[in-house]
PDB file of C-alpha atoms in Angstrom:
ATOM      1  CA  MET W 297      -0.375   0.441   0.137  1.00  0.00           C
ATOM      2  CA  ASP W 298       1.263   3.158  -0.965  1.00  0.00           C
ATOM      3  CA  GLU W 299       1.269   7.075   0.794  1.00  0.00           C
ATOM      4  CA  ARG W 300      -2.120   8.583  -1.147  1.00  0.00           C
ATOM      5  CA  GLU W 301      -3.889   4.736  -0.439  1.00  0.00           C
ATOM      6  CA  ARG W 302      -2.884   5.578   3.526  1.00  0.00           C
ATOM      7  CA  LEU W 303      -4.308   8.880   3.639  1.00  0.00           C
ATOM      8  CA  VAL W 304      -7.230   8.010   1.823  1.00  0.00           C
ATOM      9  CA  GLY W 305      -7.986   4.873   3.918  1.00  0.00           C
ATOM     10  CA  LEU W 306      -7.332   7.535   7.395  1.00  0.00           C
ATOM     11  CA  GLY W 307      -9.398   9.666   5.960  1.00  0.00           C
ATOM     12  CA  LYS W 308     -12.027   7.539   5.154  1.00  0.00           C
ATOM     13  CA  GLY W 309     -11.663   5.942   8.588  1.00  0.00           C
ATOM     14  CA  LEU W 310     -11.624   9.641  10.028  1.00  0.00           C
ATOM     15  CA  TRP W 311     -15.127  10.516   7.971  1.00  0.00           C
ATOM     16  CA  ARG W 312     -17.233   6.788   9.640  1.00  0.00           C
ATOM     17  CA  VAL W 313     -15.478   8.876  12.809  1.00  0.00           C
ATOM     18  CA  TYR W 314     -16.380  11.448  12.405  1.00  0.00           C
ATOM     19  CA  ARG W 315     -20.315  10.880  11.066  1.00  0.00           C
ATOM     20  CA  ARG W 316     -21.110   8.008  13.428  1.00  0.00           C
ATOM     21  CA  GLY W 317     -23.597   9.801  15.388  1.00  0.00           C
ATOM     22  CA  GLY W 318     -23.969   8.684  19.460  1.00  0.00           C
ATOM     23  CA  ARG W 319     -22.144  10.434  21.830  1.00  0.00           C
ATOM     24  CA  PRO W 320     -18.897   7.987  23.171  1.00  0.00           C
ATOM     25  CA  GLN W 321     -18.040   6.459  26.095  1.00  0.00           C
ATOM     26  CA  VAL W 322     -15.541   7.214  28.334  1.00  0.00           C
ATOM     27  CA  GLY W 323     -12.983   4.523  27.189  1.00  0.00           C
ATOM     28  CA  GLU W 324     -14.209   4.002  24.415  1.00  0.00           C
ATOM     29  CA  THR W 325     -11.388   4.257  21.403  1.00  0.00           C
ATOM     30  CA  GLY W 326     -14.000   4.413  18.316  1.00  0.00           C
ATOM     31  CA  ASP W 327     -12.551   2.384  14.948  1.00  0.00           C
ATOM     32  CA  PHE W 328      -9.431   2.478  15.803  1.00  0.00           C
ATOM     33  CA  PRO W 329      -6.685   0.402  17.795  1.00  0.00           C
ATOM     34  CA  TRP W 330      -5.533   2.837  19.889  1.00  0.00           C
ATOM     35  CA  ASP W 331      -4.081   0.153  21.714  1.00  0.00           C
ATOM     36  CA  ASP W 332      -1.843  -1.232  19.370  1.00  0.00           C
ATOM     37  CA  GLU W 333       1.693   0.271  19.278  1.00  0.00           C
ATOM     38  CA  ALA W 334       2.154  -0.930  15.349  1.00  0.00           C
ATOM     39  CA  PHE W 335      -0.709   2.008  14.724  1.00  0.00           C
ATOM     40  CA  GLY W 336       0.637   3.865  17.196  1.00  0.00           C
ATOM     41  CA  GLU W 337       3.933   4.513  15.481  1.00  0.00           C
ATOM     42  CA  ARG W 338       1.638   4.584  11.953  1.00  0.00           C
ATOM     43  CA  MET W 339       0.132   7.774  13.553  1.00  0.00           C
ATOM     44  CA  LEU W 340       3.393   9.143  15.066  1.00  0.00           C
ATOM     45  CA  ALA W 341       4.755   8.940  11.508  1.00  0.00           C
ATOM     46  CA  LEU W 342       1.726  10.776   9.826  1.00  0.00           C
ATOM     47  CA  HIS W 343       1.601  13.613  12.784  1.00  0.00           C
ATOM     48  CA  LEU W 344       5.182  14.377  11.843  1.00  0.00           C
ATOM     49  CA  ASP W 345       5.428  13.798   8.141  1.00  0.00           C
ATOM     50  CA  GLU W 346       5.532  17.546   7.177  1.00  0.00           C
ATOM     51  CA  ARG W 347       4.852  17.066   3.692  1.00  0.00           C
ATOM     52  CA  HIS W 348       0.943  16.950   3.845  1.00  0.00           C
ATOM     53  CA  GLY W 349      -1.414  18.151   6.872  1.00  0.00           C
ATOM     54  CA  ALA W 350      -3.576  14.921   7.108  1.00  0.00           C
ATOM     55  CA  ALA W 351      -3.145  13.614  11.024  1.00  0.00           C
ATOM     56  CA  SER W 352      -1.323  17.435  12.137  1.00  0.00           C
ATOM     57  CA  ARG W 353      -0.894  20.427  10.669  1.00  0.00           C
ATOM     58  CA  THR W 354       2.238  21.829   9.158  1.00  0.00           C
ATOM     59  CA  ARG W 355       5.193  23.650  11.423  1.00  0.00           C
ATOM     60  CA  VAL W 356       4.353  26.671   9.547  1.00  0.00           C
ATOM     61  CA  GLU W 357       0.544  26.980  10.750  1.00  0.00           C
ATOM     62  CA  ARG W 358       0.939  25.792  13.415  1.00  0.00           C
ATOM     63  CA  ARG W 359       3.196  28.094  14.698  1.00  0.00           C
ATOM     64  CA  LEU W 360       0.870  30.411  13.593  1.00  0.00           C
ATOM     65  CA  GLN W 361      -2.394  28.476  15.418  1.00  0.00           C
ATOM     66  CA  ILE W 362       0.174  28.197  18.745  1.00  0.00           C
ATOM     67  CA  GLY W 363       0.991  31.935  18.574  1.00  0.00           C
ATOM     68  CA  TRP W 364      -2.829  32.964  18.235  1.00  0.00           C
ATOM     69  CA  LEU W 365      -3.121  30.639  21.453  1.00  0.00           C
ATOM     70  CA  TYR W 366      -0.764  32.039  23.043  1.00  0.00           C
ATOM     71  CA  GLU W 367      -2.344  35.729  22.608  1.00  0.00           C
ATOM     72  CA  ARG W 368      -5.727  34.497  22.257  1.00  0.00           C
ATOM     73  CA  LEU W 369      -6.044  32.546  26.153  1.00  0.00           C
ATOM     74  CA  GLY W 370      -3.507  35.055  27.783  1.00  0.00           C
ATOM     75  CA  LEU W 371      -1.203  32.612  28.202  1.00  0.00           C
ATOM     76  CA  ALA W 372       2.428  33.583  30.114  1.00  0.00           C
ATOM     77  CA  ALA W 373       5.379  31.912  31.460  1.00  0.00           C
ATOM     78  CA  GLY W 374       4.336  30.195  34.775  1.00  0.00           C
ATOM     79  CA  LYS W 375       0.550  29.300  33.590  1.00  0.00           C
ATOM     80  CA  VAL W 376      -1.426  26.282  33.535  1.00  0.00           C
ATOM     81  CA  CYS W 377      -2.417  24.563  30.269  1.00  0.00           C
ATOM     82  CA  ALA W 378      -3.792  21.816  28.936  1.00  0.00           C
ATOM     83  CA  ASP W 379      -3.521  20.304  25.693  1.00  0.00           C
ATOM     84  CA  LEU W 380      -6.255  17.671  25.633  1.00  0.00           C
ATOM     85  CA  THR W 381      -5.389  14.710  22.504  1.00  0.00           C
ATOM     86  CA  CYS W 382      -1.872  16.359  22.715  1.00  0.00           C
ATOM     87  CA  GLY W 383      -1.239  13.668  20.591  1.00  0.00           C
ATOM     88  CA  PRO W 384       2.676  13.777  20.089  1.00  0.00           C
ATOM     89  CA  GLY W 385       3.137  17.229  21.596  1.00  0.00           C
ATOM     90  CA  LEU W 386       3.782  19.505  18.829  1.00  0.00           C
ATOM     91  CA  TYR W 387       1.443  22.388  20.729  1.00  0.00           C
ATOM     92  CA  ALA W 388       2.643  21.638  24.022  1.00  0.00           C
ATOM     93  CA  VAL W 389       5.995  21.469  23.508  1.00  0.00           C
ATOM     94  CA  PRO W 390       6.042  25.014  21.538  1.00  0.00           C
ATOM     95  CA  LEU W 391       3.635  26.097  24.595  1.00  0.00           C
ATOM     96  CA  ALA W 392       6.797  24.974  27.744  1.00  0.00           C
ATOM     97  CA  GLU W 393       9.265  26.020  25.866  1.00  0.00           C
ATOM     98  CA  ARG W 394       7.636  29.660  26.165  1.00  0.00           C
ATOM     99  CA  GLY W 395       7.095  28.989  30.320  1.00  0.00           C
ATOM    100  CA  VAL W 396       4.288  27.352  30.174  1.00  0.00           C
ATOM    101  CA  GLN W 397       3.492  24.661  32.401  1.00  0.00           C
ATOM    102  CA  MET W 398       1.417  21.877  29.979  1.00  0.00           C
ATOM    103  CA  TRP W 399       0.039  18.914  30.923  1.00  0.00           C
ATOM    104  CA  GLY W 400      -0.626  16.665  27.296  1.00  0.00           C
ATOM    105  CA  ILE W 401      -3.668  14.509  27.423  1.00  0.00           C
ATOM    106  CA  ASP W 402      -4.091  12.047  24.883  1.00  0.00           C
ATOM    107  CA  ILE W 403      -5.268   7.878  24.341  1.00  0.00           C
ATOM    108  CA  SER W 404      -1.801   6.807  22.499  1.00  0.00           C
ATOM    109  CA  SER W 405       0.968   5.912  24.558  1.00  0.00           C
ATOM    110  CA  VAL W 406       3.515   5.853  21.661  1.00  0.00           C
ATOM    111  CA  ALA W 407       2.252   9.526  20.449  1.00  0.00           C
ATOM    112  CA  VAL W 408       2.909  11.049  24.557  1.00  0.00           C
ATOM    113  CA  GLY W 409       6.089   8.885  24.957  1.00  0.00           C
ATOM    114  CA  TYR W 410       7.774  10.978  21.480  1.00  0.00           C
ATOM    115  CA  GLY W 411       6.255  14.085  23.231  1.00  0.00           C
ATOM    116  CA  ARG W 412       7.904  13.148  27.076  1.00  0.00           C
ATOM    117  CA  GLU W 413      10.804  12.922  24.992  1.00  0.00           C
ATOM    118  CA  LEU W 414      10.705  16.340  23.362  1.00  0.00           C
TER     119      LEU W 414
END
């Protein structure tokens, strides 16, 4: 399976999740095997791939969004902020570098592990 086919499959899977309706239950992982380490590694690779915005925004987009969030949320060194669904910390780490005390929360242990290393 090539990169395009994987992205199309990911897009179809995300569309199914979006359209499934109903309210998720606590602990529900939906259609994705988040507890599968191999799946987590594949998702991490998609988050870190700067050639597309399939899983995460590009570095340039993130930099603009982080600046906007910092201003709009009144963040500053010493403030505390939680990044829910933090993934690999692509937003939490730059905010922490500005002195914000960040809590990153995500269902993927692979992504959280990567963020901790950063």
